[in-house]
Coordinates of N, CA and C in Angstrom, one line a residue:
M29 N 28.8 6.9 -72.0 CA 27.8 7.4 -71.0 C 28.5 8.0 -69.8
K30 N 29.6 7.4 -69.4 CA 30.3 7.9 -68.2 C 30.9 9.3 -68.5
V31 N 31.4 9.5 -69.7 CA 31.9 10.8 -70.0 C 30.8 11.9 -70.0
L32 N 29.7 11.5 -70.5 CA 28.5 12.5 -70.5 C 28.1 12.8 -69.1
N33 N 28.1 11.8 -68.2 CA 27.8 12.0 -66.8 C 28.7 13.0 -66.2
I34 N 30.0 12.8 -66.4 CA 31.0 13.7 -65.9 C 30.9 15.1 -66.4
L35 N 30.6 15.3 -67.7 CA 30.4 16.6 -68.3 C 29.1 17.2 -67.7
M36 N 28.1 16.5 -67.4 CA 26.9 17.1 -66.9 C 27.1 17.4 -65.4
R37 N 27.9 16.7 -64.7 CA 28.3 17.1 -63.3 C 29.0 18.4 -63.3
L38 N 29.9 18.6 -64.3 CA 30.6 19.9 -64.4 C 29.6 21.0 -64.7
V39 N 28.6 20.7 -65.5 CA 27.6 21.8 -65.8 C 26.9 22.1 -64.6
M40 N 26.5 21.1 -63.7 CA 25.8 21.4 -62.5 C 26.7 22.2 -61.5
L41 N 28.0 21.9 -61.5 CA 28.9 22.7 -60.6 C 28.9 24.2 -61.1
V42 N 29.0 24.4 -62.4 CA 29.0 25.8 -63.0 C 27.6 26.4 -62.6
F43 N 26.5 25.7 -62.7 CA 25.2 26.2 -62.4 C 25.2 26.7 -61.0
W44 N 25.6 25.8 -60.0 CA 25.6 26.2 -58.6 C 26.5 27.3 -58.3
A45 N 27.7 27.4 -59.0 CA 28.6 28.5 -58.8 C 28.0 29.8 -59.3
G46 N 27.3 29.7 -60.4 CA 26.6 30.9 -60.9 C 25.5 31.4 -60.0
I47 N 24.7 30.4 -59.4 CA 23.7 30.8 -58.5 C 24.3 31.5 -57.2
I48 N 25.3 30.9 -56.7 CA 26.0 31.4 -55.5 C 26.5 32.8 -55.8
Y49 N 27.2 33.0 -57.0 CA 27.7 34.3 -57.4 C 26.6 35.3 -57.5
A50 N 25.5 34.9 -58.2 CA 24.4 35.8 -58.4 C 23.8 36.3 -57.0
L51 N 23.8 35.4 -56.1 CA 23.2 35.8 -54.8 C 24.2 36.5 -53.9
T52 N 25.4 36.3 -54.0 CA 26.4 37.0 -53.2 C 27.2 38.1 -53.9
G53 N 27.1 38.1 -55.2 CA 28.0 39.1 -55.9 C 27.5 40.5 -55.8
P54 N 28.3 41.4 -56.3 CA 28.0 42.8 -56.0 C 26.8 43.4 -56.9
E55 N 26.4 42.7 -57.9 CA 25.4 43.2 -58.8 C 24.1 42.4 -58.5
I56 N 23.7 42.1 -57.3 CA 22.5 41.4 -57.0 C 21.3 42.1 -57.4
E57 N 21.3 43.4 -57.4 CA 20.1 44.2 -57.8 C 19.8 44.0 -59.3
E58 N 20.9 43.9 -60.1 CA 20.8 43.8 -61.5 C 20.3 42.4 -62.0
V59 N 20.7 41.4 -61.2 CA 20.4 40.0 -61.5 C 18.9 39.7 -61.4
G60 N 18.3 40.3 -60.4 CA 16.8 40.0 -60.2 C 16.6 38.8 -59.4
S61 N 15.4 38.3 -59.6 CA 15.0 37.1 -58.8 C 15.1 35.8 -59.6
M62 N 15.5 35.8 -60.8 CA 15.6 34.6 -61.6 C 16.5 33.6 -61.0
P63 N 17.8 33.9 -60.6 CA 18.6 32.9 -60.0 C 18.0 32.2 -58.8
M64 N 17.3 33.0 -58.0 CA 16.7 32.4 -56.8 C 15.6 31.5 -57.2
I65 N 14.8 31.8 -58.2 CA 13.8 30.9 -58.7 C 14.3 29.6 -59.2
L66 N 15.3 29.8 -60.2 CA 15.9 28.6 -60.8 C 16.6 27.7 -59.7
G67 N 17.4 28.4 -58.8 CA 18.1 27.6 -57.8 C 17.1 26.9 -56.9
G68 N 16.0 27.6 -56.6 CA 15.0 26.9 -55.7 C 14.3 25.7 -56.3
V69 N 14.0 25.8 -57.6 CA 13.4 24.7 -58.3 C 14.4 23.5 -58.4
V70 N 15.6 23.8 -58.8 CA 16.6 22.7 -58.9 C 16.9 22.1 -57.5
L71 N 17.0 22.9 -56.5 CA 17.2 22.4 -55.1 C 16.0 21.6 -54.7
F72 N 14.8 22.0 -55.0 CA 13.6 21.2 -54.6 C 13.7 19.8 -55.3
M73 N 14.0 19.8 -56.6 CA 14.1 18.5 -57.3 C 15.1 17.6 -56.7
H74 N 16.3 18.2 -56.4 CA 17.4 17.4 -55.8 C 17.0 16.9 -54.4
L75 N 16.2 17.7 -53.6 CA 15.8 17.2 -52.3 C 14.8 16.1 -52.5
L76 N 13.9 16.1 -53.5 CA 13.1 15.0 -53.8 C 13.8 13.7 -54.1
Q77 N 14.9 13.9 -54.9 CA 15.8 12.7 -55.2 C 16.5 12.2 -54.0
M78 N 16.8 13.1 -53.1 CA 17.4 12.6 -51.8 C 16.4 11.8 -51.0
L79 N 15.1 12.2 -51.0 CA 14.1 11.5 -50.4 C 13.9 10.1 -51.0
M80 N 14.0 10.0 -52.3 CA 13.9 8.7 -53.0 C 15.1 7.8 -52.6
L81 N 16.2 8.4 -52.5 CA 17.4 7.6 -52.0 C 17.2 7.1 -50.6
K82 N 16.6 8.0 -49.8 CA 16.3 7.7 -48.4 C 15.4 6.5 -48.3
Q83 N 14.4 6.4 -49.2 CA 13.4 5.3 -49.1 C 14.1 4.0 -49.5
A84 N 15.1 4.0 -50.2 CA 15.8 2.8 -50.6 C 17.1 2.6 -49.7
A85 N 17.2 3.3 -48.6 CA 18.4 3.3 -47.8 C 18.6 1.9 -47.2
Q86 N 17.6 1.2 -46.8 CA 17.8 -0.1 -46.2 C 18.5 -1.1 -47.2
L87 N 18.1 -0.9 -48.4 CA 18.7 -1.8 -49.4 C 20.1 -1.4 -49.9
L88 N 20.3 0.0 -50.1 CA 21.5 0.5 -50.7 C 22.5 0.9 -49.6
G89 N 22.1 1.3 -48.5 CA 23.0 1.8 -47.4 C 23.8 3.0 -47.9
P90 N 23.2 4.1 -48.3 CA 23.9 5.3 -48.8 C 24.6 6.0 -47.6
T91 N 25.7 6.6 -47.9 CA 26.5 7.4 -46.9 C 26.2 8.8 -47.0
L92 N 26.7 9.6 -46.2 CA 26.5 11.1 -46.2 C 27.0 11.6 -47.5
K93 N 28.1 11.1 -48.0 CA 28.7 11.5 -49.3 C 27.7 11.3 -50.4
D94 N 27.0 10.2 -50.4 CA 26.0 9.9 -51.4 C 24.9 10.9 -51.4
Y95 N 24.4 11.2 -50.2 CA 23.3 12.2 -50.1 C 23.8 13.6 -50.6
L96 N 25.0 14.0 -50.3 CA 25.5 15.3 -50.7 C 25.7 15.3 -52.2
E97 N 26.2 14.2 -52.8 CA 26.3 14.1 -54.3 C 24.9 14.3 -54.9
V98 N 23.9 13.6 -54.4 CA 22.6 13.8 -55.0 C 22.1 15.2 -54.8
L99 N 22.4 15.8 -53.7 CA 22.0 17.2 -53.4 C 22.6 18.2 -54.5
V100 N 23.8 18.0 -54.8 CA 24.5 18.9 -55.7 C 24.3 18.5 -57.2
F101 N 24.4 17.2 -57.5 CA 24.4 16.7 -58.9 C 23.0 16.2 -59.3
G102 N 22.1 15.9 -58.4 CA 20.8 15.4 -58.7 C 20.9 14.0 -59.4
S103 N 20.1 13.9 -60.5 CA 20.0 12.6 -61.2 C 21.3 12.1 -61.8
F104 N 22.3 13.0 -62.0 CA 23.6 12.6 -62.5 C 24.4 11.8 -61.4
A105 N 24.0 11.9 -60.1 CA 24.6 11.1 -59.1 C 23.8 9.9 -58.7
M106 N 22.6 9.8 -59.3 CA 21.7 8.6 -59.0 C 21.9 7.4 -59.9
H107 N 22.7 7.5 -61.0 CA 22.9 6.4 -61.9 C 23.4 5.2 -61.1
R108 N 24.4 5.4 -60.3 CA 25.1 4.3 -59.6 C 24.1 3.6 -58.6
H109 N 23.2 4.4 -58.0 CA 22.3 3.8 -57.0 C 21.1 3.1 -57.8
R110 N 20.7 3.6 -58.9 CA 19.7 3.0 -59.7 C 20.2 1.6 -60.2
A111 N 21.4 1.6 -60.7 CA 22.0 0.4 -61.2 C 22.1 -0.7 -60.1
R112 N 22.6 -0.2 -59.0 CA 22.7 -1.2 -57.8 C 21.3 -1.7 -57.4
L113 N 20.3 -0.8 -57.3 CA 19.0 -1.2 -57.0 C 18.4 -2.2 -58.0
K114 N 18.7 -2.0 -59.3 CA 18.2 -2.9 -60.3 C 18.9 -4.2 -60.1
E115 N 20.2 -4.2 -59.9 CA 20.9 -5.5 -59.6 C 20.3 -6.2 -58.5
L116 N 20.0 -5.6 -57.4 CA 19.5 -6.2 -56.2 C 18.1 -6.8 -56.5
M117 N 17.3 -6.1 -57.3 CA 16.0 -6.6 -57.6 C 16.1 -7.8 -58.5
E118 N 17.0 -7.8 -59.4 CA 17.2 -9.0 -60.3 C 17.7 -10.2 -59.5
Q119 N 18.5 -10.0 -58.5 CA 19.0 -11.1 -57.6 C 17.9 -11.6 -56.8
A120 N 16.9 -10.8 -56.4 CA 15.8 -11.3 -55.6 C 14.9 -12.1 -56.4
R121 N 14.9 -12.0 -57.7 CA 14.0 -12.9 -58.5 C 14.5 -14.2 -58.6

């Protein structure tokens, strides 16, 4: 599972690099609006995940690095936080 998570993080890095290249590259007219739409949708989902992490901030105490990881990698960065939250909930029982 850890290897799959690392591979998916690499996929997300390639995705963001492609979005940035499409927006700043020399052929922006040829690319069209698809990268902006896809990038916007993914960015919106990752922002929602950051808000979820913010709601559990009192329990988890996330750092700025944690928020940036969630912004870039989304759910692939949330595994650690979900596991820790689950552990805290089981201890509370």
